[in-house]
Amino acid sequence: MKGKNTGGKGGPKSPKIVPVWWIYVAIGGLILSFQFFNMYNGPTKISSDECYEFIKKGEIKRVIIVKEGDYAYCEAYVTEEAKTLPDHQKLRKGGYYQFDIHDASDAKNEMNKLSKSSPDQGENFTIVSRNKQPSMWDNLFSYIIFFGLIIAIWMFMMRRMGGGGGPGGQIFNIGKSKAKLFEKDTTVDVSFKDVAGLAEAKEEIVEIVDFLKNPKKYTVLGAKIPKGALLVGPPGTGKTLLAKAVAGEAQVPFFSLSGSDFVEMFVGVGASRVRDLFKQAKEKSPCIIFIDEIDAIGRARGKNPAQQANDERENTLNQMLTEMDGFGSNSGIIVMAATNRADILDKALLRPGRFDRQIMVDMPDLNERQEIFEVHLKPLKLDDSVEVDFLARQTPGFSGADIANICNEAALIAARSEKKFVGKEDFLAAVDRVIGGLEKKNKIIKPKEKKTIAFHEAGHATVSWMMEHASPLVKVTIVPRGKSLGAAWYLPEERQITTKEQIFHEMCATLGGRAAEEIIFGEISTGALSDLEKVTKQAQAIVTIYGLNDKLGNISYYDSTGQSEFAFGKPYSEHTAQVIDEEISKIIEKAYMKAKDILLENKEKLTQLTPIISKSKFMLGDEFSMIDAALAPLLWRLDYYQISLPDSAAPLMKYAERVFSRPAFSEGLTAHEKIMRR
């Protein structure tokens, strides 16, 4: 984003912020320097034995014994002749040595004895004793300079850390808001035109922005400006991008920050920052405040057993609630927030009067994915094989962030192959990489394991094509990707509601891999781990969430409010828990037996398909359909042109109609099939 910001990045240049640890480094350096200064400018320290040795040699002319209370030391002055000797090169300014003694009288007697017994010691050797009273003024000047320097450096660094007076930088401004401010004349390079899809969400947001631009249009009719809007949706769907577009379109001051910006290690900082934020907002009214990831401070109160560790966050939330309900409805301050965990937010935060509107930003549908692809394909150099409609149909359940990642991955794959343009196969490879992970071309797989994997994936493919409500097959591969050794990818229908039969058919297709292993090899392997995890969750949903089980009846144990997140008990008895376990097991076993029955009936097709997958390492869904019903496309074409068919062709026609008329399959038709449909 370009433009002038206040209190954040992108604003006027401010002095470089100095980290706090530099203060301690500087103070430590000063202390060490002071110690070294005293060490090298004071007297040379030696031991008493060294001094006695110098006295024996006649190199000491005078010793002064100094007593300071219980402490005593000696100052031994060297003769002028001895100063030139190598032993005294370490002698510093003052011309004397200093050493500590325990008893002054014993030291005096010892030195007198040594001086008389040494032929080198002259008669001019003298020993003087004196008492020294400790004074508070000793070295006062040095300490004044030392501490003065420390204070000066501290003040200098505090000013540097202030960042030119901006909030949030220095320690004394820790209670200030860390929000970035985009003034109304700020140029932001994101607008509503850059937000593809999200038609309903944009309509809601545009109305709020229009209220700030043209308030009379609404106030004349008695309408009041909404106090807040909460953007709710899965990660990557464009909530923050929508907020950036608001900053670019609103033409009013826009405060932006994250929920975690309120949290600090110091108690009371969060509430203080909330107060400061709304104080700044009132000064800039009309304006918009955007808080990203508000669940960092807006989690429901009283749910955490470790309550004491939660007080600071709750204080911040309480202050937020007070501020949002504390200003008048026509003050011109709108609070926008984004979260992907609306179920855990405090109810008081969600009530009308605080967040009046909850705007759902859901996963894009087919048309919205086309719009998103058109936005992200603009900077890419594409060849003629790329069709936006085809890419949108190949990415069901993908968010806007996923689509942006696919476009970037496709460009990287094309560049890696030294292509001049990004082609359709590059996008398909990018989809494979995003879904399945990085391809492991050099992974060593034994022939027996490879055969098992091929039959496993062929089992998935065969069962999915035989089940009416199973998702159509898109691709089967035995190339290892990520954690998987093979994969069968499908094109799921974008249903709004799902029946029990549809879920059951999906479970049968998922268990087709393990069923194929048992039929062909007479044993099962660990390769079905992810399949078992998936069907177990589906069976649990049938029994405990959607109320689709006959024995338990129309009952659901799902809590959409999230209030039971920290509950210690289950909402059902031990007997019911046993029934739930039994019903889940029955459903999974029933799906497994159904998959086995289908594979036993179509064992010939299974054995035909497996060698092809093993040899080519992957197959597309339309190629498998030709193995299953080679005449199906032709029969469909004859029926399309209303050409009469013999009665013997009715079974094949029925199958072709079932396969090729399903919306999910027709959405995923290849270019070749589209030609056939003409």
XYZ file of C-alpha atoms in Angstrom:
678
model
C 0.000 0.000 0.000
C 1.211 3.421 -0.859
C 0.488 6.631 0.913
C 0.936 8.334 4.190
C 0.421 6.285 7.313
C 0.487 7.473 10.869
C 1.756 5.278 13.638
C 2.857 2.470 11.374
C 4.848 1.467 8.347
C 4.595 3.547 5.237
C 4.393 6.898 7.049
C 6.959 9.692 7.147
C 10.496 8.571 7.784
C 11.272 8.443 11.463
C 14.505 7.782 13.380
C 15.538 4.186 13.382
C 14.115 2.336 16.363
C 16.832 0.975 18.638
C 16.145 -2.434 20.222
C 15.925 -2.483 24.024
C 18.803 -4.938 24.340
C 21.161 -2.291 22.944
C 20.622 -0.322 26.158
C 21.926 -3.178 28.280
C 24.848 -3.735 25.905
C 25.829 -0.064 26.149
C 25.565 0.005 29.952
C 27.575 -3.204 30.245
C 30.221 -1.750 27.948
C 30.457 1.375 30.097
C 30.875 -0.663 33.267
C 33.636 -2.750 31.704
C 35.319 0.381 30.364
C 35.214 1.952 33.815
C 36.744 -1.152 35.353
C 39.533 -1.248 32.768
C 40.109 2.481 33.229
C 40.631 2.019 36.949
C 42.769 -1.053 36.366
C 45.193 0.573 33.946
C 45.364 3.997 35.601
C 45.754 2.787 39.207
C 48.857 1.300 40.861
C 50.349 -1.987 39.670
C 49.106 -4.860 41.825
C 51.563 -7.597 42.862
C 51.700 -10.269 45.559
C 53.525 -9.838 48.859
C 56.006 -12.586 47.914
C 57.003 -10.679 44.763
C 57.567 -7.514 46.784
C 59.665 -9.372 49.362
C 61.809 -10.682 46.506
C 62.354 -7.129 45.209
C 63.345 -6.021 48.756
C 65.946 -8.793 48.913
C 67.438 -7.497 45.654
C 67.603 -3.946 46.985
C 65.176 -2.629 44.329
C 62.708 -1.110 46.801
C 63.647 2.150 48.512
C 60.527 2.829 50.567
C 57.374 1.041 51.743
C 54.273 2.795 53.047
C 51.910 0.662 55.117
C 48.376 2.058 54.814
C 45.596 0.992 57.174
C 41.900 1.673 56.380
C 39.950 0.233 59.276
C 40.303 -3.569 59.075
C 41.877 -3.386 55.630
C 45.638 -2.851 55.110
C 47.878 -2.662 52.074
C 51.417 -1.605 51.204
C 52.814 0.794 48.623
C 56.336 -0.271 47.621
C 58.320 2.434 45.739
C 61.014 1.245 43.314
C 64.489 2.820 43.147
C 65.376 4.907 40.087
C 68.045 2.410 39.000
C 65.619 -0.564 39.246
C 62.955 1.086 37.070
C 65.049 0.378 33.988
C 65.310 -3.356 34.711
C 63.143 -5.853 32.729
C 61.401 -7.064 35.902
C 59.816 -3.649 36.356
C 58.601 -2.975 32.823
C 55.013 -3.616 33.987
C 55.274 -0.762 36.503
C 52.686 1.903 35.662
C 52.320 5.535 36.546
C 53.252 6.399 40.152
C 56.412 4.317 40.374
C 55.180 1.985 43.082
C 53.599 -1.408 43.576
C 50.607 -2.164 45.732
C 49.873 -5.416 47.545
C 47.483 -6.454 50.284
C 48.588 -7.631 53.744
C 46.765 -9.357 56.595
C 48.664 -7.920 59.583
C 50.568 -4.633 59.392
C 53.046 -5.353 62.246
C 53.955 -8.806 60.907
C 54.527 -7.382 57.432
C 56.689 -4.566 58.827
C 58.865 -6.976 60.811
C 59.245 -9.282 57.811
C 60.335 -6.455 55.500
C 62.827 -5.070 58.071
C 64.292 -8.528 58.493
C 64.634 -8.972 54.705
C 66.244 -5.559 54.217
C 68.896 -6.192 56.892
C 69.707 -9.699 55.694
C 70.086 -8.641 52.067
C 73.505 -7.355 51.003
C 71.857 -5.544 48.058
C 69.468 -3.530 50.170
C 70.867 -0.147 51.109
C 70.570 1.737 54.366
C 68.165 4.205 52.766
C 65.333 1.658 52.887
C 62.503 3.024 55.032
C 59.105 1.795 56.189
C 56.349 4.294 57.041
C 52.973 3.505 58.576
C 49.881 5.716 58.329
C 46.158 5.446 58.907
C 43.688 6.489 56.202
C 40.120 7.454 57.061
C 37.599 6.353 54.363
C 35.898 9.373 52.764
C 32.680 9.491 50.730
C 34.302 12.070 48.476
C 37.000 9.668 47.262
C 36.670 9.061 43.518
C 33.436 11.059 43.562
C 34.325 12.843 40.347
C 34.913 9.546 38.518
C 31.573 8.135 39.638
C 29.762 11.324 38.657
C 31.204 11.067 35.157
C 30.397 7.348 34.934
C 26.757 7.587 35.997
C 26.309 10.777 33.999
C 27.340 8.917 30.854
C 24.916 6.072 31.649
C 22.025 8.512 32.101
C 22.926 10.364 28.900
C 23.040 7.149 26.849
C 19.758 5.938 28.377
C 17.990 9.200 27.488
C 19.448 9.137 23.967
C 18.243 5.588 23.326
C 14.815 6.294 24.781
C 14.424 9.150 22.324
C 15.630 6.955 19.472
C 13.177 4.221 20.459
C 10.383 6.749 20.401
C 10.354 6.546 16.605
C 9.822 10.273 16.238
C 7.014 10.344 18.766
C 4.884 7.641 17.102
C 2.853 5.356 19.341
C 3.856 1.849 20.187
C 7.609 2.338 19.823
C 9.070 3.397 23.131
C 8.582 1.745 26.476
C 6.737 4.780 27.844
C 4.218 4.597 24.980
C 3.513 0.884 25.390
C -0.131 1.613 26.139
C -0.593 3.459 22.847
C -2.458 1.883 19.952
C -0.352 0.138 17.291
C -2.925 0.671 14.540
C -1.859 1.853 11.092
C -3.756 4.918 9.976
C -4.579 5.457 6.308
C -5.820 9.000 5.821
C -8.615 9.729 3.359
C -6.122 11.078 0.807
C -3.985 7.933 1.062
C -3.511 5.981 -2.171
C -4.251 2.292 -1.627
C -3.684 0.036 -4.649
C -6.658 -2.265 -3.873
C -10.266 -1.514 -4.791
C -13.520 -3.438 -5.023
C -12.713 -4.184 -8.675
C -9.729 -6.239 -7.493
C -11.963 -8.396 -5.280
C -13.318 -11.123 -7.547
C -16.487 -12.926 -6.514
C -17.930 -12.233 -3.056
C -20.897 -10.434 -4.627
C -23.099 -10.546 -1.510
C -20.283 -9.570 0.856
C -19.244 -6.668 -1.377
C -22.832 -5.449 -1.534
C -22.998 -5.268 2.264
C -19.627 -3.560 2.567
C -20.304 -1.090 -0.259
C -23.460 0.016 1.538
C -21.474 0.751 4.714
C -18.868 2.702 2.760
C -21.602 4.612 0.941
C -23.156 5.514 4.298
C -19.910 7.213 5.300
C -19.618 9.000 1.947
C -23.271 10.066 1.654
C -24.827 9.955 5.136
C -27.767 12.219 4.229
C -29.076 9.609 1.797
C -29.817 7.359 4.789
C -30.339 9.750 7.705
C -33.146 11.533 5.839
C -35.124 8.311 6.060
C -34.276 7.913 9.747
C -31.663 5.193 9.240
C -28.732 4.858 11.616
C -25.243 3.913 10.601
C -24.268 0.333 11.572
C -21.792 0.249 14.411
C -19.892 -2.804 13.238
C -19.568 -5.500 10.601
C -17.976 -8.895 11.218
C -16.492 -10.746 8.238
C -16.800 -14.475 8.878
C -15.455 -17.258 6.692
C -12.825 -19.943 6.153
C -9.151 -18.997 5.749
C -8.106 -17.657 2.365
C -11.542 -16.530 1.184
C -10.661 -12.829 0.952
C -11.754 -11.241 4.238
C -8.600 -9.167 4.662
C -8.536 -8.349 0.933
C -12.076 -7.014 1.248
C -10.950 -4.810 4.137
C -8.049 -3.487 2.023
C -10.556 -2.628 -0.687
C -12.588 -0.703 1.887
C -9.450 1.254 2.807
C -8.996 2.119 -0.865
C -12.623 3.046 -1.534
C -13.920 4.605 1.675
C -12.184 8.004 1.368
C -12.304 8.291 5.151
C -9.562 7.602 7.731
C -8.992 3.861 8.063
C -7.356 2.266 11.128
C -5.958 -1.234 10.571
C -4.499 -3.626 13.147
C -4.560 -7.257 14.252
C -6.192 -8.699 17.337
C -2.788 -9.783 18.610
C -1.582 -6.143 18.545
C -3.561 -5.511 21.728
C -1.836 -8.297 23.646
C 1.429 -7.592 25.484
C 3.434 -9.073 28.324
C 2.484 -6.186 30.637
C -0.796 -6.206 32.542
C -3.313 -3.565 31.483
C -1.664 -2.768 28.159
C -4.452 -4.327 26.078
C -7.213 -2.244 27.644
C -5.048 0.870 27.402
C -4.461 0.313 23.692
C -8.193 -0.149 23.100
C -8.905 3.177 24.810
C -6.207 4.930 22.823
C -7.451 3.420 19.539
C -10.985 4.689 20.012
C -9.690 8.042 21.232
C -7.795 8.464 17.953
C -10.825 7.238 15.998
C -13.120 9.826 17.611
C -10.667 12.553 16.641
C -10.720 11.317 13.008
C -14.483 10.661 12.806
C -16.032 9.621 10.449
C -13.659 6.673 10.102
C -13.374 2.892 9.964
C -11.507 0.603 12.380
C -10.531 -2.821 11.017
C -9.397 -5.542 13.443
C -8.064 -8.657 11.724
C -8.226 -12.010 13.568
C -10.390 -10.568 16.329
C -10.673 -14.018 17.940
C -7.249 -13.306 19.513
C -9.027 -11.058 22.028
C -12.709 -11.851 21.468
C -12.869 -15.445 22.709
C -15.860 -16.191 24.918
C -15.215 -15.434 28.585
C -15.327 -18.015 31.348
C -14.525 -21.032 29.153
C -10.922 -21.511 30.119
C -10.276 -23.396 33.391
C -6.963 -21.538 33.768
C -8.879 -18.355 34.491
C -6.033 -16.391 36.050
C -3.948 -16.709 32.913
C -6.903 -15.310 30.959
C -7.552 -12.111 32.935
C -5.526 -9.812 30.691
C -7.313 -10.962 27.526
C -10.685 -10.618 29.212
C -9.826 -7.120 30.437
C -9.014 -6.191 26.849
C -12.312 -7.670 25.647
C -14.276 -5.862 28.372
C -12.732 -2.561 27.350
C -13.544 -3.318 23.703
C -17.185 -4.004 24.603
C -17.378 -0.766 26.563
C -15.872 1.331 23.781
C -18.049 -0.188 21.042
C -21.216 0.485 23.019
C -19.983 3.739 24.501
C -20.102 6.093 21.526
C -23.239 7.360 19.845
C -24.696 5.569 16.851
C -24.176 8.647 14.660
C -20.590 9.322 15.709
C -19.346 8.003 12.364
C -17.103 5.246 13.711
C -17.595 1.827 12.115
C -15.744 -1.203 13.479
C -14.979 -3.960 10.977
C -13.443 -7.242 12.061
C -12.507 -10.546 10.460
C -12.329 -14.059 11.881
C -12.584 -17.669 10.795
C -13.703 -18.779 14.279
C -16.968 -16.942 14.868
C -18.199 -19.892 16.934
C -15.767 -19.120 19.764
C -16.418 -15.378 19.985
C -18.123 -13.908 23.026
C -21.878 -13.468 22.612
C -21.717 -9.934 23.990
C -19.387 -9.003 21.140
C -21.767 -10.362 18.497
C -24.980 -8.757 19.681
C -26.670 -5.974 17.675
C -25.333 -2.609 18.722
C -21.757 -3.812 18.506
C -21.452 -5.969 15.408
C -24.794 -5.283 13.742
C -23.933 -7.317 10.673
C -22.239 -10.666 10.255
C -21.139 -10.966 6.641
C -20.392 -14.499 5.445
C -17.382 -14.766 3.148
C -17.716 -18.363 2.015
C -15.766 -20.566 -0.371
C -16.248 -19.403 -3.982
C -18.641 -21.287 -6.229
C -17.982 -22.145 -9.880
C -18.748 -18.682 -11.271
C -16.782 -16.941 -8.526
C -13.779 -19.202 -9.145
C -13.869 -18.155 -12.792
C -13.763 -14.499 -11.753
C -10.887 -15.164 -9.343
C -8.932 -17.033 -12.013
C -9.430 -14.130 -14.435
C -7.879 -11.757 -11.889
C -4.853 -13.950 -11.152
C -4.284 -14.963 -14.788
C -3.881 -11.366 -15.988
C -0.133 -11.066 -15.212
C 0.648 -14.533 -16.677
C 1.647 -15.303 -20.258
C -0.786 -18.026 -21.317
C -0.987 -20.226 -24.386
C -4.200 -21.047 -26.245
C -4.820 -24.285 -24.329
C -5.747 -22.509 -21.086
C -9.494 -22.182 -20.495
C -10.710 -20.304 -17.435
C -13.899 -22.366 -17.370
C -11.898 -25.611 -17.316
C -9.626 -24.411 -14.503
C -12.593 -23.310 -12.406
C -14.208 -26.742 -12.778
C -10.999 -28.509 -11.800
C -10.759 -26.658 -8.472
C -13.950 -27.326 -6.456
C -13.640 -26.352 -2.815
C -10.616 -24.112 -3.460
C -10.394 -20.719 -1.784
C -9.183 -17.536 -3.435
C -5.788 -17.960 -1.785
C -5.561 -21.525 -3.137
C -6.335 -20.303 -6.661
C -3.682 -17.598 -6.398
C -1.213 -20.251 -5.255
C -2.123 -22.521 -8.194
C -1.551 -19.719 -10.711
C 1.828 -18.956 -9.184
C 2.811 -22.648 -9.052
C 1.802 -23.088 -12.701
C 4.044 -20.185 -13.706
C 6.930 -21.648 -11.692
C 6.452 -25.079 -13.285
C 6.445 -23.531 -16.774
C 9.565 -21.501 -15.981
C 11.283 -24.615 -14.648
C 10.627 -26.294 -18.007
C 11.944 -23.175 -19.813
C 8.634 -22.545 -21.558
C 7.679 -19.195 -23.029
C 4.023 -19.563 -22.050
C 2.062 -21.188 -19.240
C -0.061 -24.050 -20.554
C -2.981 -26.163 -19.442
C -0.726 -29.039 -18.364
C 1.178 -26.641 -16.097
C -2.029 -25.736 -14.282
C -2.999 -29.396 -13.927
C 0.438 -30.137 -12.485
C 0.017 -27.182 -10.114
C -3.366 -28.510 -8.947
C -1.798 -31.919 -8.336
C 1.000 -30.339 -6.360
C -1.312 -28.211 -4.210
C -3.656 -31.128 -3.476
C -1.219 -34.009 -3.161
C 2.084 -32.328 -2.394
C 5.453 -32.442 -4.104
C 5.984 -35.301 -6.546
C 8.634 -37.776 -5.366
C 10.082 -39.095 -8.618
C 13.079 -40.778 -7.014
C 11.221 -42.604 -4.251
C 12.162 -46.299 -4.345
C 9.125 -48.617 -4.334
C 9.419 -52.396 -4.573
C 7.579 -54.123 -7.463
C 5.189 -55.905 -5.085
C 4.355 -52.662 -3.295
C 3.877 -50.906 -6.626
C 1.433 -53.609 -7.718
C -0.468 -53.303 -4.436
C -0.698 -49.531 -4.841
C -1.927 -49.907 -8.430
C -4.716 -52.299 -7.421
C -5.573 -50.063 -4.466
C -6.058 -47.006 -6.686
C -7.835 -49.077 -9.339
C -10.241 -50.224 -6.627
C -11.063 -46.608 -5.777
C -11.640 -45.813 -9.438
C -13.781 -48.866 -10.186
C -16.107 -48.458 -7.211
C -16.517 -44.712 -7.757
C -17.612 -45.279 -11.359
C -20.078 -47.977 -10.343
C -21.754 -45.931 -7.583
C -24.476 -43.552 -8.721
C -23.831 -40.767 -6.218
C -20.064 -41.087 -5.895
C -18.027 -38.170 -7.223
C -16.848 -38.665 -10.831
C -13.255 -39.768 -11.230
C -10.834 -37.157 -12.570
C -7.452 -38.829 -12.313
C -5.772 -41.928 -10.916
C -2.040 -41.990 -10.220
C 0.522 -44.159 -8.452
C 3.178 -41.448 -8.453
C 4.095 -40.737 -4.794
C 3.164 -37.249 -3.637
C 3.591 -35.909 -0.135
C 2.752 -38.664 2.343
C 0.696 -40.745 -0.110
C 2.047 -43.416 -2.443
C -0.849 -43.006 -4.865
C -4.093 -41.121 -5.238
C -7.469 -41.089 -6.949
C -8.842 -37.597 -7.437
C -12.486 -36.826 -7.983
C -14.647 -33.929 -9.090
C -17.186 -33.537 -6.286
C -20.560 -32.031 -6.988
C -21.068 -28.674 -5.314
C -24.074 -29.723 -3.256
C -25.849 -27.509 -0.766
C -27.350 -30.501 1.048
C -26.277 -34.142 1.121
C -28.388 -37.260 1.624
C -27.449 -40.342 3.604
C -27.210 -42.368 0.390
C -24.774 -39.887 -1.144
C -22.511 -40.041 1.914
C -22.710 -43.845 1.883
C -21.696 -44.020 -1.788
C -18.721 -41.749 -1.085
C -17.691 -44.102 1.738
C -17.924 -47.115 -0.589
C -15.628 -45.422 -3.106
C -13.186 -44.518 -0.337
C -13.039 -48.127 0.896
C -12.659 -49.497 -2.635
C -8.876 -49.469 -2.345
C -8.689 -51.730 0.701
C -11.427 -53.982 -0.727
C -9.394 -54.434 -3.933
C -6.317 -55.429 -1.912
C -8.268 -58.121 -0.060
C -9.876 -59.493 -3.243
C -6.655 -59.663 -5.290
C -4.046 -60.515 -2.639
C -6.153 -62.058 0.125
C -4.693 -59.632 2.672
C -4.869 -55.947 3.558
C -2.115 -53.390 4.177
C -1.543 -50.126 6.014
C -1.956 -48.113 2.822
C -5.596 -47.342 3.609
C -4.880 -45.220 6.698
C -6.150 -41.944 5.247
C -9.157 -43.750 3.734
C -10.109 -45.225 7.112
C -9.731 -41.855 8.789
C -12.043 -40.269 6.217
C -14.809 -42.907 6.374
C -14.687 -42.956 10.186
C -15.365 -39.217 10.270
C -18.157 -39.622 7.715
C -19.769 -42.412 9.748
C -19.465 -40.351 12.933
C -21.165 -37.454 11.159
C -24.026 -39.707 10.019
C -24.632 -40.970 13.559
C -23.786 -38.079 15.895
C -24.156 -34.882 13.846
C -26.726 -35.161 11.062
C -29.195 -37.526 12.756
C -29.239 -39.925 9.789
C -29.004 -43.139 11.808
C -32.180 -45.225 12.163
C -31.382 -46.609 15.615
C -30.472 -43.308 17.312
C -33.094 -41.380 15.383
C -33.353 -37.648 14.796
C -30.773 -36.483 17.310
C -27.576 -34.473 16.977
C -24.769 -33.991 19.478
C -23.140 -31.217 17.469
C -22.702 -27.887 19.282
C -22.463 -25.070 16.735
C -21.950 -22.446 19.452
C -18.642 -23.895 20.581
C -19.647 -23.379 24.214
C -18.769 -26.980 25.075
C -15.171 -26.603 23.958
C -13.812 -27.042 27.468
C -16.560 -29.307 28.809
C -15.447 -32.399 30.702
C -18.591 -34.505 30.182
C -20.356 -35.978 27.149
C -23.977 -35.050 26.397
C -25.018 -38.725 26.331
C -24.890 -41.782 28.577
C -22.419 -44.659 28.493
C -25.075 -46.888 26.936
C -25.641 -44.361 24.145
C -21.888 -44.130 23.614
C -21.787 -47.892 23.127
C -24.671 -47.702 20.641
C -22.870 -44.926 18.749
C -19.720 -47.039 18.491
C -21.709 -50.036 17.265
C -23.623 -48.042 14.642
C -20.460 -46.387 13.332
C -18.831 -49.796 12.993
C -21.909 -51.211 11.213
C -22.029 -48.373 8.686
C -18.332 -48.693 7.840
C -18.570 -52.475 7.551
C -21.654 -52.195 5.331
C -19.845 -49.766 3.005
C -16.809 -52.063 2.895
C -18.912 -55.102 1.979
C -20.705 -53.083 -0.709
C -17.353 -52.080 -2.203
C -16.224 -55.723 -2.186
C -19.419 -56.849 -3.921
C -18.968 -54.251 -6.664
C -15.340 -55.241 -7.243
C -16.188 -58.947 -7.331
C -18.830 -58.252 -9.979
C -16.387 -56.113 -11.980
C -13.166 -57.988 -11.257
C -12.376 -58.212 -14.977
C -12.507 -54.410 -15.325
C -10.339 -54.080 -12.215
C -7.660 -56.370 -13.655
C -7.826 -54.514 -17.003
C -7.378 -51.147 -15.388
C -4.478 -51.969 -13.051
C -1.768 -52.741 -15.687
C -2.629 -49.538 -17.535
C -2.207 -47.479 -14.369
C 1.033 -49.289 -13.513
C 2.476 -48.658 -16.965
C 1.408 -45.046 -17.504
C 1.506 -44.147 -13.763
C -1.679 -42.109 -14.214
C -5.020 -42.125 -16.040
C -7.640 -39.491 -16.634
C -11.267 -40.160 -15.766
C -12.522 -40.121 -19.358
C -9.975 -42.795 -20.296
C -11.359 -45.092 -17.599
C -14.912 -44.514 -18.819
C -13.943 -45.966 -22.202
C -12.796 -49.176 -20.532
C -16.061 -49.459 -18.649
C -18.414 -48.562 -21.500
C -16.653 -47.989 -24.795
C -19.857 -47.198 -26.671
C -21.262 -44.797 -24.091
C -20.118 -41.521 -25.781
C -21.302 -42.754 -29.171
C -24.676 -43.827 -27.795
C -25.062 -40.494 -26.062
C -24.346 -38.729 -29.339
C -26.943 -40.841 -31.205
C -29.512 -40.029 -28.566
C -28.597 -36.344 -28.771
C -29.502 -36.331 -32.470
C -32.676 -38.346 -31.713
C -31.548 -41.388 -33.715
C -33.596 -44.463 -32.809
C -31.761 -47.223 -30.966
C -32.508 -50.945 -30.739
C -33.866 -52.334 -27.468
C -30.635 -54.272 -26.932
C -28.795 -50.985 -26.463
C -31.038 -49.855 -23.600
C -28.734 -51.028 -20.739
C -25.715 -49.280 -22.233
C -27.782 -46.197 -22.939
C -28.966 -46.116 -19.347
C -25.397 -46.317 -18.092
C -24.217 -43.648 -20.542
C -27.051 -41.374 -19.515
C -26.205 -41.839 -15.830
C -22.502 -41.165 -16.332
C -22.600 -38.337 -18.845
C -25.656 -36.434 -17.665
C -24.549 -35.870 -14.083
C -23.866 -32.148 -13.489
C -20.526 -32.808 -11.824
C -19.317 -34.904 -14.745
C -20.636 -32.514 -17.381
C -18.786 -29.701 -15.614
C -15.551 -31.647 -15.955
C -15.849 -32.627 -19.625
C -12.680 -32.470 -21.651
C -12.491 -30.498 -24.887
C -12.745 -33.771 -26.841
C -16.007 -34.677 -25.138
C -17.404 -31.211 -25.743
C -16.797 -31.720 -29.470
C -18.627 -35.048 -29.263
C -21.572 -33.334 -27.613
C -21.878 -31.003 -30.569
